[in-house]
mmCIF file of C-alpha atoms in Angstrom:
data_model
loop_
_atom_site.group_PDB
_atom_site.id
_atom_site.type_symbol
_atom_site.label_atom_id
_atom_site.label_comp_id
_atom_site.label_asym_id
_atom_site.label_seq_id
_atom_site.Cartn_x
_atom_site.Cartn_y
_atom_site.Cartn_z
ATOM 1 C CA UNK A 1 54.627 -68.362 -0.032
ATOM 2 C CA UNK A 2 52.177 -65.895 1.740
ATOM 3 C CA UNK A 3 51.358 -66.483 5.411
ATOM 4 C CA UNK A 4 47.913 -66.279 6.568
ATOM 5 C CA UNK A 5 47.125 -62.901 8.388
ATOM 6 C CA UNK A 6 43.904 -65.178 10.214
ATOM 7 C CA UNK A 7 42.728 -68.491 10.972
ATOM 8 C CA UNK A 8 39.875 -70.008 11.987
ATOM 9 C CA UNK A 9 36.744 -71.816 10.850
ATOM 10 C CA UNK A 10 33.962 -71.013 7.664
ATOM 11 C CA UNK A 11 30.691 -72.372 8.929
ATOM 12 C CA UNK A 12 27.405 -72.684 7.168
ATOM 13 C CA UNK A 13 24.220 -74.702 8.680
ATOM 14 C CA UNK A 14 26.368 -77.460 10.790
ATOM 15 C CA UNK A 15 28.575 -77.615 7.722
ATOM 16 C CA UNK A 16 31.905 -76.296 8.783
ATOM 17 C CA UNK A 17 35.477 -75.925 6.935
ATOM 18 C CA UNK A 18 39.222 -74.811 8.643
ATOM 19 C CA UNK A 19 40.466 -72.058 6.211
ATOM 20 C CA UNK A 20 42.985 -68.883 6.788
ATOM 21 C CA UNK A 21 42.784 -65.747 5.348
ATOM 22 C CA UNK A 22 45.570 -64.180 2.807
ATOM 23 C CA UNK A 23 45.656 -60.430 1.865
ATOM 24 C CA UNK A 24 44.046 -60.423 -2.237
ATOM 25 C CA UNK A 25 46.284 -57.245 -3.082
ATOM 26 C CA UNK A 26 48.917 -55.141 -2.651
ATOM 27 C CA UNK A 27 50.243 -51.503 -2.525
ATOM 28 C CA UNK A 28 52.315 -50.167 -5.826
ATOM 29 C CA UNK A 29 52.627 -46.579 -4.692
ATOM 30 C CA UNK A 30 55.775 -44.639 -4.841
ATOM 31 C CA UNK A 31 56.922 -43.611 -1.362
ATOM 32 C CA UNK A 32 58.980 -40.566 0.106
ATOM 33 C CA UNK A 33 61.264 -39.478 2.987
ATOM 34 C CA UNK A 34 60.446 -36.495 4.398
ATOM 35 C CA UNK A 35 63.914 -34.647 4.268
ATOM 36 C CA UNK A 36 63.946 -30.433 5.353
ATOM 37 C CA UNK A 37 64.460 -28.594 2.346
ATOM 38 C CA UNK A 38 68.021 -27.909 1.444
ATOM 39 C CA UNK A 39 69.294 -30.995 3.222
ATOM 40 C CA UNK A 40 69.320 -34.546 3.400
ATOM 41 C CA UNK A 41 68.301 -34.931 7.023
ATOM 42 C CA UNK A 42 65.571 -36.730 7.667
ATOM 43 C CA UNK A 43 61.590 -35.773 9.574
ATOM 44 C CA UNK A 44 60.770 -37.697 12.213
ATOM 45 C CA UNK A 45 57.424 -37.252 13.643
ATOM 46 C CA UNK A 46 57.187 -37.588 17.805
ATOM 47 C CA UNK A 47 54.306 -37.519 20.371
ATOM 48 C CA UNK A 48 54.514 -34.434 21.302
ATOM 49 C CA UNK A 49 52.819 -32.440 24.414
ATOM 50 C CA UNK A 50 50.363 -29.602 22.855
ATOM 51 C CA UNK A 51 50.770 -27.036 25.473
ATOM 52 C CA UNK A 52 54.519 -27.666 26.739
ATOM 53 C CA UNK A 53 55.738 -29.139 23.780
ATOM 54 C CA UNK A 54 57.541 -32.239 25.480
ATOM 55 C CA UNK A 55 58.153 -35.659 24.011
ATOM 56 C CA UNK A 56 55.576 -38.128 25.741
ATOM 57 C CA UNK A 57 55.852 -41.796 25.903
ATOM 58 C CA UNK A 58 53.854 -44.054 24.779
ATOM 59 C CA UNK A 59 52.888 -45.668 27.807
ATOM 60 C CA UNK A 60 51.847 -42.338 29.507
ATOM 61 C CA UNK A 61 49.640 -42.019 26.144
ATOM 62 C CA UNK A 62 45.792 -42.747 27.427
ATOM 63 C CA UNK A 63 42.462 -41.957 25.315
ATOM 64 C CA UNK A 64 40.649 -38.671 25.556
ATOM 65 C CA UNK A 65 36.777 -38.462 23.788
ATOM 66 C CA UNK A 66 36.060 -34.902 23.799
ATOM 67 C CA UNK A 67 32.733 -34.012 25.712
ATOM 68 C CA UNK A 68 33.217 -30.373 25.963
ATOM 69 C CA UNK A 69 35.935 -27.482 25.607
ATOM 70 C CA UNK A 70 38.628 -28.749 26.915
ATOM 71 C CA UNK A 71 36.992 -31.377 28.479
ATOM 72 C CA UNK A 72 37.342 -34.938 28.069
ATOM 73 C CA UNK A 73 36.153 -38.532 28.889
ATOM 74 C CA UNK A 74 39.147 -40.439 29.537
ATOM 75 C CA UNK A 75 39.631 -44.487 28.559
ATOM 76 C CA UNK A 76 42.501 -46.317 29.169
ATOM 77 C CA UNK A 77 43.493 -49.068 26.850
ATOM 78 C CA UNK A 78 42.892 -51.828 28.970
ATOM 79 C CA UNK A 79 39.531 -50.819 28.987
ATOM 80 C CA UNK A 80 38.714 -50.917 25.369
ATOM 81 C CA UNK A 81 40.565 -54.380 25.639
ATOM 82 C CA UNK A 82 38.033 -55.424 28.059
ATOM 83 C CA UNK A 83 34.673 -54.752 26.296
ATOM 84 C CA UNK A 84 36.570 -55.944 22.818
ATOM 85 C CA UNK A 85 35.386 -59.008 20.911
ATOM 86 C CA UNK A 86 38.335 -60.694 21.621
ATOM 87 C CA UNK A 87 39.913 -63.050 18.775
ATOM 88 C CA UNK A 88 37.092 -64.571 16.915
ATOM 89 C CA UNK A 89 37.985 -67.628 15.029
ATOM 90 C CA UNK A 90 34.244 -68.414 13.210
ATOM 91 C CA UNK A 91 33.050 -66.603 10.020
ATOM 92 C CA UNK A 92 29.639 -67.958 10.697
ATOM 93 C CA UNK A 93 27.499 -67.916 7.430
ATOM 94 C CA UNK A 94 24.111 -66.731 8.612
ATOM 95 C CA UNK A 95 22.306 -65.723 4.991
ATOM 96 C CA UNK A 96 23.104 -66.125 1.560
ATOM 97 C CA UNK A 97 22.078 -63.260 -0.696
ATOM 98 C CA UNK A 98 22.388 -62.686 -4.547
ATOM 99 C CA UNK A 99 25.419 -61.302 -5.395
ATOM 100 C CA UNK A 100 24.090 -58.641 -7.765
ATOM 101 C CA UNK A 101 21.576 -57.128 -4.975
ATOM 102 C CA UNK A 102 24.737 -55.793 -2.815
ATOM 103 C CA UNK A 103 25.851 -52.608 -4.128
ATOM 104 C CA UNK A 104 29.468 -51.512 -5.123
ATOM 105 C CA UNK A 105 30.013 -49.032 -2.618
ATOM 106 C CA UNK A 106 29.154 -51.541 0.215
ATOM 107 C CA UNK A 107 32.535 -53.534 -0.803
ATOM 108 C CA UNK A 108 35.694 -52.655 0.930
ATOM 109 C CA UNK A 109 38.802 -54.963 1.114
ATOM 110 C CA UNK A 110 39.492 -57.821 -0.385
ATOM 111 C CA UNK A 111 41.116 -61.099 0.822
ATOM 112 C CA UNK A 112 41.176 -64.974 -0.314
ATOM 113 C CA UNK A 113 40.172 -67.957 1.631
ATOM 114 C CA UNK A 114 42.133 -70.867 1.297
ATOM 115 C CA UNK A 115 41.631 -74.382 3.443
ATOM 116 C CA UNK A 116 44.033 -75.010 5.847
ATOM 117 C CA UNK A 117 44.761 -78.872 4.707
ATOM 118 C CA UNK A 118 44.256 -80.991 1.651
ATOM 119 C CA UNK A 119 41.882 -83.210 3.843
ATOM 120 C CA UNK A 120 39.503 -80.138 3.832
ATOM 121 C CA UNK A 121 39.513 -79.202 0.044
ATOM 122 C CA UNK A 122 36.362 -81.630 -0.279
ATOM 123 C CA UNK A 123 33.920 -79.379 1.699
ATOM 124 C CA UNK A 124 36.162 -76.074 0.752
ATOM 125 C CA UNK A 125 35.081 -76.938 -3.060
ATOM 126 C CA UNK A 126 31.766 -77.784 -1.887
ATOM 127 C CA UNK A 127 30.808 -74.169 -0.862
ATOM 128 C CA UNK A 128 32.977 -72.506 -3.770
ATOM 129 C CA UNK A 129 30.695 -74.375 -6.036
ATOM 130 C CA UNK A 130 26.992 -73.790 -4.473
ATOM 131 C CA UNK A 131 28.178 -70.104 -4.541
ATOM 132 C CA UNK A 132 28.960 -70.361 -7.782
ATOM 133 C CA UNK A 133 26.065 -72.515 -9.225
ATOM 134 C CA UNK A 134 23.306 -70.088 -7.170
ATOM 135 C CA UNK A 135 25.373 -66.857 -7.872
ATOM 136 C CA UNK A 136 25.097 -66.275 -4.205
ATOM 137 C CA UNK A 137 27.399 -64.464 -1.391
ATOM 138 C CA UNK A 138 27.399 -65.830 1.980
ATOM 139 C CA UNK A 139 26.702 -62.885 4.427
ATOM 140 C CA UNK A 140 28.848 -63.277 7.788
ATOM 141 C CA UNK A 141 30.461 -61.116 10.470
ATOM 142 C CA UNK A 142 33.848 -61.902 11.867
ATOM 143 C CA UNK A 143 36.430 -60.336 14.582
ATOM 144 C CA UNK A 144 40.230 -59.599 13.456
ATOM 145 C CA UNK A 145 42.779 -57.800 15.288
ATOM 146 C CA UNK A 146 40.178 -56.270 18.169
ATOM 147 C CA UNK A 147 37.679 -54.793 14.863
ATOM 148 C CA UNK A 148 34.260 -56.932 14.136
ATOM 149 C CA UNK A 149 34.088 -57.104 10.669
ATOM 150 C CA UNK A 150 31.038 -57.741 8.040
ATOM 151 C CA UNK A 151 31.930 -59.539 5.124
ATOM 152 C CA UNK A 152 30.675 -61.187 1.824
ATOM 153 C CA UNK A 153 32.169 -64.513 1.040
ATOM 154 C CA UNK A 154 31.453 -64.961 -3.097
ATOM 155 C CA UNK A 155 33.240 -67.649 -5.571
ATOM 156 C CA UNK A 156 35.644 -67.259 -8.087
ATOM 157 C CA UNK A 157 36.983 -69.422 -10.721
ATOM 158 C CA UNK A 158 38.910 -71.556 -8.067
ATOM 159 C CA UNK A 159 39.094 -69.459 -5.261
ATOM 160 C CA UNK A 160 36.887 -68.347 -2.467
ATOM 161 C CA UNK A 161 37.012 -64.431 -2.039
ATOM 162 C CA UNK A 162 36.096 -62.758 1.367
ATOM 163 C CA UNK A 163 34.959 -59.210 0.846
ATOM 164 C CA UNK A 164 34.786 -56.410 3.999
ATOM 165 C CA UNK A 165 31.784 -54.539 3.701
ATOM 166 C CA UNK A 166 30.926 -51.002 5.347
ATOM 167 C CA UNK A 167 27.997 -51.246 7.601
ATOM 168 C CA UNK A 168 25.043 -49.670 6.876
ATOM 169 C CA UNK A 169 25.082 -46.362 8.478
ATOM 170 C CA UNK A 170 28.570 -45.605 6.844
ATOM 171 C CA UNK A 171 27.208 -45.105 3.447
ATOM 172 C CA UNK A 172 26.420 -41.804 2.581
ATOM 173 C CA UNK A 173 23.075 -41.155 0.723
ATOM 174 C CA UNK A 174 23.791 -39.130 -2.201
ATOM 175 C CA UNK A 175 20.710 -37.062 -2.499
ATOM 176 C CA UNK A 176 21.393 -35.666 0.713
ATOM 177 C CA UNK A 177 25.219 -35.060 0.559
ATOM 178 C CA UNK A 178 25.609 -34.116 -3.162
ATOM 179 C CA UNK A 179 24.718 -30.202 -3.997
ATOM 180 C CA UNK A 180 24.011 -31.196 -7.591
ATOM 181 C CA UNK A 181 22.298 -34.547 -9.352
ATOM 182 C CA UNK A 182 20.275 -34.772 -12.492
ATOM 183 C CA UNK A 183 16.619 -34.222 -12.433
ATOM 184 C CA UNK A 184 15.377 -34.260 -16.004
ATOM 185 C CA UNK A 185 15.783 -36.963 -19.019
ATOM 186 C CA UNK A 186 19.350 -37.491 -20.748
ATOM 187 C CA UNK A 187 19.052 -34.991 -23.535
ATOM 188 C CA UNK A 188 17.114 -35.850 -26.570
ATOM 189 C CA UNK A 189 16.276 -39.422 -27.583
ATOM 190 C CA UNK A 190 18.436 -39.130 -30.685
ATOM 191 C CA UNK A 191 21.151 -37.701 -28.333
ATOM 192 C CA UNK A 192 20.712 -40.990 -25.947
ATOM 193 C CA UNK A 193 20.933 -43.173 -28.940
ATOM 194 C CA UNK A 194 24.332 -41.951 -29.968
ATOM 195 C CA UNK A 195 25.413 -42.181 -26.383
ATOM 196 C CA UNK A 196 24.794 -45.439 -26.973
ATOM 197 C CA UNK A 197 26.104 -46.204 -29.809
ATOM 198 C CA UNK A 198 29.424 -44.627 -28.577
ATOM 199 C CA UNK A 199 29.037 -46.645 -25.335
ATOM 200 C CA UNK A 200 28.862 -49.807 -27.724
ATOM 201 C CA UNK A 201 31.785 -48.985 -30.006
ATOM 202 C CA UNK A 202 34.297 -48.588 -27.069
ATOM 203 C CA UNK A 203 32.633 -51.958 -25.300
ATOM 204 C CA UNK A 204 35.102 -54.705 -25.514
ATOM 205 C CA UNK A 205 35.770 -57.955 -23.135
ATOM 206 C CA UNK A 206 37.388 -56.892 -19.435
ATOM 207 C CA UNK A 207 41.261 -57.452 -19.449
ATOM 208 C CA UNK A 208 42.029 -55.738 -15.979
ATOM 209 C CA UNK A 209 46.085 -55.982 -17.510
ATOM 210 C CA UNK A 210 45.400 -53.511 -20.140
ATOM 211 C CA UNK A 211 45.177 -50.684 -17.748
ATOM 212 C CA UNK A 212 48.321 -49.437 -15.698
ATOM 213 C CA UNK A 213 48.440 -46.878 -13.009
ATOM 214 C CA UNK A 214 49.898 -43.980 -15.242
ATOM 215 C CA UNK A 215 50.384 -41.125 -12.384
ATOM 216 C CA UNK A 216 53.234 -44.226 -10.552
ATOM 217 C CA UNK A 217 54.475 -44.372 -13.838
ATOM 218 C CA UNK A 218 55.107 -40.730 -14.509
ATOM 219 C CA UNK A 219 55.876 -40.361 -10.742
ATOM 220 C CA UNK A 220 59.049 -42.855 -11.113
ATOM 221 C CA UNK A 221 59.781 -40.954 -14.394
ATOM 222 C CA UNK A 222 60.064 -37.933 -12.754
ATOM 223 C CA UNK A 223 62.264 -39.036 -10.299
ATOM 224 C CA UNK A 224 64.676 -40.674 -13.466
ATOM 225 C CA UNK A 225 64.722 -37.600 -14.920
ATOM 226 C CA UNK A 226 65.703 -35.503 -11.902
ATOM 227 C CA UNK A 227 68.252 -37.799 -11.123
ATOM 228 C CA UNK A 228 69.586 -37.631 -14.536
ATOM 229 C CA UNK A 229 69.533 -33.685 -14.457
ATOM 230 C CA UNK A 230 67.270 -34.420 -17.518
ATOM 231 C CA UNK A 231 63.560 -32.156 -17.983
ATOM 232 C CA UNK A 232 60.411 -32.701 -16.992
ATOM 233 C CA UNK A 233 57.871 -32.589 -18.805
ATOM 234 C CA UNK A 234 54.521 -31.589 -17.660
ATOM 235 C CA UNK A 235 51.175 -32.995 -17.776
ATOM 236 C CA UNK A 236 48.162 -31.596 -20.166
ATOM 237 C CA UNK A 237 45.383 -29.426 -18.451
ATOM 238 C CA UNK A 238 42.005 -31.515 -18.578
ATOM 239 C CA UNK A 239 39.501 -30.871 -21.126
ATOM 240 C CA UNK A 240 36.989 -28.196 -21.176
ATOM 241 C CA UNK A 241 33.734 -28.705 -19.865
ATOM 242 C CA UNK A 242 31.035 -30.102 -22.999
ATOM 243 C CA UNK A 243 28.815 -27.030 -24.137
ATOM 244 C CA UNK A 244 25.349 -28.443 -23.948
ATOM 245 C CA UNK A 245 24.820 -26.694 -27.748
ATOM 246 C CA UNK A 246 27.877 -28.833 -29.279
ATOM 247 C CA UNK A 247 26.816 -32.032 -27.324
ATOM 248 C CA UNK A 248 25.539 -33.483 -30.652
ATOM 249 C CA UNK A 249 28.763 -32.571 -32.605
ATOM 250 C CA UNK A 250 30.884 -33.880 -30.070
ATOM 251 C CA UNK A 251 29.347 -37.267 -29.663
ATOM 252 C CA UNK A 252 29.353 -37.928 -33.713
ATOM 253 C CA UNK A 253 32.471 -36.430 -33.227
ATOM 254 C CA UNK A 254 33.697 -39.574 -30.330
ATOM 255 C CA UNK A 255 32.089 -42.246 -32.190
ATOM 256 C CA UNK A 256 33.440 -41.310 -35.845
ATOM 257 C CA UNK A 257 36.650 -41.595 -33.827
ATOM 258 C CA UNK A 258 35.751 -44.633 -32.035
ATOM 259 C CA UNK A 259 34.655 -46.611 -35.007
ATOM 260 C CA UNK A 260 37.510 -45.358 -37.001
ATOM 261 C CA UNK A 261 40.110 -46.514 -34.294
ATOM 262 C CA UNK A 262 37.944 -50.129 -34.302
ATOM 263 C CA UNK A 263 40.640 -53.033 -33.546
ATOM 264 C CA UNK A 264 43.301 -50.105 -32.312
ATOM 265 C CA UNK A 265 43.594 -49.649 -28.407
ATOM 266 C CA UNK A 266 44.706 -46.014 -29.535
ATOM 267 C CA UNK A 267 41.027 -45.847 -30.875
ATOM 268 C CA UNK A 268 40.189 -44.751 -27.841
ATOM 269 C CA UNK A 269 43.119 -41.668 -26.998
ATOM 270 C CA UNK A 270 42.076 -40.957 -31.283
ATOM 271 C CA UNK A 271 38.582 -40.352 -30.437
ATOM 272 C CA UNK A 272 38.999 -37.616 -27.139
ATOM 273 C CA UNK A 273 41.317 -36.113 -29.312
ATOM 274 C CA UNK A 274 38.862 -35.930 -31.998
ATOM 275 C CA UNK A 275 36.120 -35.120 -29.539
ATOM 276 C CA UNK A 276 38.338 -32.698 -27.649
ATOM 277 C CA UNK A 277 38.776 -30.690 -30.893
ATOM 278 C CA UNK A 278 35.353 -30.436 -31.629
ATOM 279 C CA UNK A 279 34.454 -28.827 -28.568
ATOM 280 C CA UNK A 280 37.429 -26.590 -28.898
ATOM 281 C CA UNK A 281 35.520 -24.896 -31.590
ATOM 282 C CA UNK A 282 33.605 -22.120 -30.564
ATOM 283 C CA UNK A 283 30.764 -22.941 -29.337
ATOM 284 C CA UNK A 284 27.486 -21.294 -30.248
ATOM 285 C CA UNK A 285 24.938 -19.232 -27.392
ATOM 286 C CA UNK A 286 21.283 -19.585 -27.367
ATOM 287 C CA UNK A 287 21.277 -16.341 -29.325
ATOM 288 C CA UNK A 288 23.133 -17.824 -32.434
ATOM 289 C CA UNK A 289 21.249 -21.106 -32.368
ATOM 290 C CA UNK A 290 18.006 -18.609 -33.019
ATOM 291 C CA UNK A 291 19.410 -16.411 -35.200
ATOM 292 C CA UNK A 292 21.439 -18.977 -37.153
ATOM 293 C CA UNK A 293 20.237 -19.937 -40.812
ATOM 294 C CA UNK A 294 18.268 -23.312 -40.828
ATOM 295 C CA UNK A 295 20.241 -26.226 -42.376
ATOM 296 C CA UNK A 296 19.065 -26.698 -46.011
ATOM 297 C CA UNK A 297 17.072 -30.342 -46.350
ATOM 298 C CA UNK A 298 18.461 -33.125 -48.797
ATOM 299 C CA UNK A 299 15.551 -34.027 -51.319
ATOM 300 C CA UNK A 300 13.820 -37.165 -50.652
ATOM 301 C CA UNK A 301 15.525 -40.281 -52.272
ATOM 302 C CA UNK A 302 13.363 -41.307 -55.491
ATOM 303 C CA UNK A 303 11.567 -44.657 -55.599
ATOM 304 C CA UNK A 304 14.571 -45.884 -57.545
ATOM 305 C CA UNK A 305 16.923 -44.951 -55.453
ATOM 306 C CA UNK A 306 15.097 -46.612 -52.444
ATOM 307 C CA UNK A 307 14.906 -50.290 -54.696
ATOM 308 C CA UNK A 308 18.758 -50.080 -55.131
ATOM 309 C CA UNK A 309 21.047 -51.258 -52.096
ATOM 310 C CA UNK A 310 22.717 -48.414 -50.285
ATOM 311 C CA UNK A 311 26.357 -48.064 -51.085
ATOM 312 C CA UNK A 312 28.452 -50.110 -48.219
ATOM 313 C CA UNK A 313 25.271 -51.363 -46.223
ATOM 314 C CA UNK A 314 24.709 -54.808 -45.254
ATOM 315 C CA UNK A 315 22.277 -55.402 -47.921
ATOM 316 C CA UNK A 316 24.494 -55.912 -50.695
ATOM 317 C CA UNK A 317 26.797 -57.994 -48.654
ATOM 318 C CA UNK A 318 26.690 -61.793 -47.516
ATOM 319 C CA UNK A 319 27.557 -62.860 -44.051
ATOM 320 C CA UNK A 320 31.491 -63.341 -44.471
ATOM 321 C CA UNK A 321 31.515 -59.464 -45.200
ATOM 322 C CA UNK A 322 28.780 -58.130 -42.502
ATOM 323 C CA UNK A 323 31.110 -60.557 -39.781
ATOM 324 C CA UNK A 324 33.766 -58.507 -40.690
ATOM 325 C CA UNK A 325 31.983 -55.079 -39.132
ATOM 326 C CA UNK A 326 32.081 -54.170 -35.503
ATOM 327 C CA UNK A 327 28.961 -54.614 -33.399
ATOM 328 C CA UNK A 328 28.609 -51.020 -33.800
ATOM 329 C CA UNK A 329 28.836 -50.560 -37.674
ATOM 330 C CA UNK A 330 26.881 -53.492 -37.382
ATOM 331 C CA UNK A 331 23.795 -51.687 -35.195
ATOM 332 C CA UNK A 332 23.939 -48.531 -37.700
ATOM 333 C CA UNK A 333 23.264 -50.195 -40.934
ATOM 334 C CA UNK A 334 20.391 -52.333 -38.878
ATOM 335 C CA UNK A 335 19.156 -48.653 -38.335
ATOM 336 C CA UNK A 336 19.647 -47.976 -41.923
ATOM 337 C CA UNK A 337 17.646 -50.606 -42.657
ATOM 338 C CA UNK A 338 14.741 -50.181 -39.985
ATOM 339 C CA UNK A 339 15.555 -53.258 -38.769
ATOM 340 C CA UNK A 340 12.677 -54.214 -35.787
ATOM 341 C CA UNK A 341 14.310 -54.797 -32.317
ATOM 342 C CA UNK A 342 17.977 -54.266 -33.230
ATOM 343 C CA UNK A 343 18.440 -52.821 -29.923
ATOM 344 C CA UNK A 344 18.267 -56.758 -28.019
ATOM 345 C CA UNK A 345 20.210 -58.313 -30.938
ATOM 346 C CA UNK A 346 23.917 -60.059 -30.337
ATOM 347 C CA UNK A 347 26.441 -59.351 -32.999
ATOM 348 C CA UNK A 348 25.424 -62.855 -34.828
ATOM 349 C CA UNK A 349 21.511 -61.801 -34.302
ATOM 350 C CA UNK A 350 22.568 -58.531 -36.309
ATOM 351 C CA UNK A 351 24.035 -60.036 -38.880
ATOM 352 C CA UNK A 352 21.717 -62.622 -39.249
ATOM 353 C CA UNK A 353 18.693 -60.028 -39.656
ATOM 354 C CA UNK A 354 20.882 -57.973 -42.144
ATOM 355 C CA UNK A 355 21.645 -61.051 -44.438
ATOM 356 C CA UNK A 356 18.175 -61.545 -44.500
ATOM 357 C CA UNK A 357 17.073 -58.160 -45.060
ATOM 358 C CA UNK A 358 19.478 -58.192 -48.156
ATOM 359 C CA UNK A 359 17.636 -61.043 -49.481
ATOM 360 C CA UNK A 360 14.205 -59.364 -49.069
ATOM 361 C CA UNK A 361 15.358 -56.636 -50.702
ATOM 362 C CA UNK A 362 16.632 -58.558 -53.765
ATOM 363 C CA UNK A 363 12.979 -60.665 -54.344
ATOM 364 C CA UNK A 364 11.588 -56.795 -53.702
ATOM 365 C CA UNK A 365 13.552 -55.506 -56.656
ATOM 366 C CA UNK A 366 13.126 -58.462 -59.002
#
């Protein structure tokens, strides 16, 4: 059973609930001695004196903030003890905001908030709920361990989940710390529209147990091997950069793959291979794209042609058939079929609008 690591009191208007505070995660990471090379002694690291190279102690350790070379203003620890917060034991509740206006990079660590009885579940599950039912996060500051914290408390399914936040003035503003960030549009509108699509084929429900942490993995494999006198095997160099002039190929490229790896979870590894070996191709300059031979056009489909269904699209298929297509395939035969406002439809809204389009097109050729 996990101990709390605070306690105190949630309060909200004159509303107030006991709860303590339990760590959310934990650490997975493979750790190391240090050991000198050639040996198995151990590295310590000591306090050392800069300039005489003597072991201090730690209670002849004070605080220096540097004012000047070499110069220093000097705080003992008593006196940060002094002008500290002390022990706070209220998260006091003093706005509720929507969850969706604070942005990711606010969020920091993550803890849950359990009452601290069964007599004060009542008013515990009161609060989960109205955050819940108004999608709202309770904005509140609290002390812990000498640090004043601000925090967003939010609802999950049965849980209440208190969130650190960075302050304001510790978020960087990208424009003025990046060197480089888009100014034009994406690429062409037929460009965007297969990032899309490709975006849509690899879209599936969130199942945070699907993904491991692969580097731990290969780190403890490494160590098996070495241990086993066995070899190691090392890791792939990362893809080349996309050539703007193949950006086309490569995204048909990524969502052939995708589409064709539907129902697979190696759909996705099958399509950056696929896309990875289109752009291994040699890619063409600006001076072959002008001096290279313009693509011959297909003749326009006769009148006949147009009346019949299209081989494979959802025209010439009832509903049992079109339900068995991904939301993707789904989206491309709407396009096919000039389908209005296939962009806003759900899966069941596609299909829908194709088995009626098929119908149309029957009366149309009759």
């Amino acid at each position: 059973m996990a101990r709390a690591i605070w306690s105190g009191v949630i309060t909200f208007g004159l509303v107030s609930v006991p709860v303590g505070l339990y760590t959310a995660t934990e650490d997975h990471t493979v750790h190391f001695h240090q050991l000198q090379r050639g040996t198995s002694d151990r590295i310590r690291n000591r306090r050392v004196n800069e300039r005489t190279g003597d072991e201090v102690g730690t209670g002849d350790i004070v605080k220096g903030f540097p004012v000047g070379e070499g110069e220093y203003v000097v705080v003992e620890p008593d006196e940060l003890d002094e002008i500290a917060p002390g022990r706070s034991q209220t998260i006091d509740i003093s706005d509720f905001v929507e969850l969706e206006a604070i942005e990711p990079v606010y969020f920091d660590r993550t803890y849950y908030v359990a009452p601290r009885g069964k007599e004060y579940t009542k008013v515990y599950e009161l609060l989960r709920a109205a955050l819940a039912e108004g999608n709202k996060a309770g904005i509140a500051t609290f002390v812990m361990r000498n640090k004043q914290y601000l925090t967003a408390l939010r609802a999950e399914d049965d849980v209440l989940v208190l969130q650190t936040l960075h302050w304001a003035d510790e978020v960087r503003d990208p424009g003025s710390e990046l060197p480089e960030l888009p100014s034009g549009r994406p690429g062409s509108g037929k460009e965007l529209r297969m990032a899309l699509q490709l975006v849509d084929a690899l879209s599936g429900e969130w199942q945070p147990e699907r993904y491991h942490d692969t580097y731990q993995e290969k780190v403890r494999e490494l160590v098996k091997a070495k241990a086993e006198g066995q070899e190691v095997t090392v890791a792939d160099a990362p893809p080349e950069a996309t050539n703007v002039l193949d950006l086309m190929r490569v995204l048909e490229g990524s969502l052939e793959a995708a589409r064709s790896g539907r129902g697979d979870r190696g759909g996705k590894a099958t399509a950056e291979r696929k896309a990875g070996a289109a752009q291994r191709e040699p890619a063409r300059t600006a001076a072959d794209a002008k001096t290279a031979k313009p693509r011959s056009r297909k003749a326009p489909p006769s009148k006949s042609a147009e009346a019949a269904p299209r081989s494979g699209s959802g025209g010439g298929e009832g509903r049992s058939e079109l339900r068995k297509l991904s939301k993707a395939e789904l989206y491309q035969r709407a396009a096919d079929q000039d389908v209005a406002g296939r962009s806003k439809m759900s899966r069941e809204e596609l299909v829908d609008a194709l088995a009626g389009s098929g119908r149309r097109r029957k009366k149309t050729a009759a």
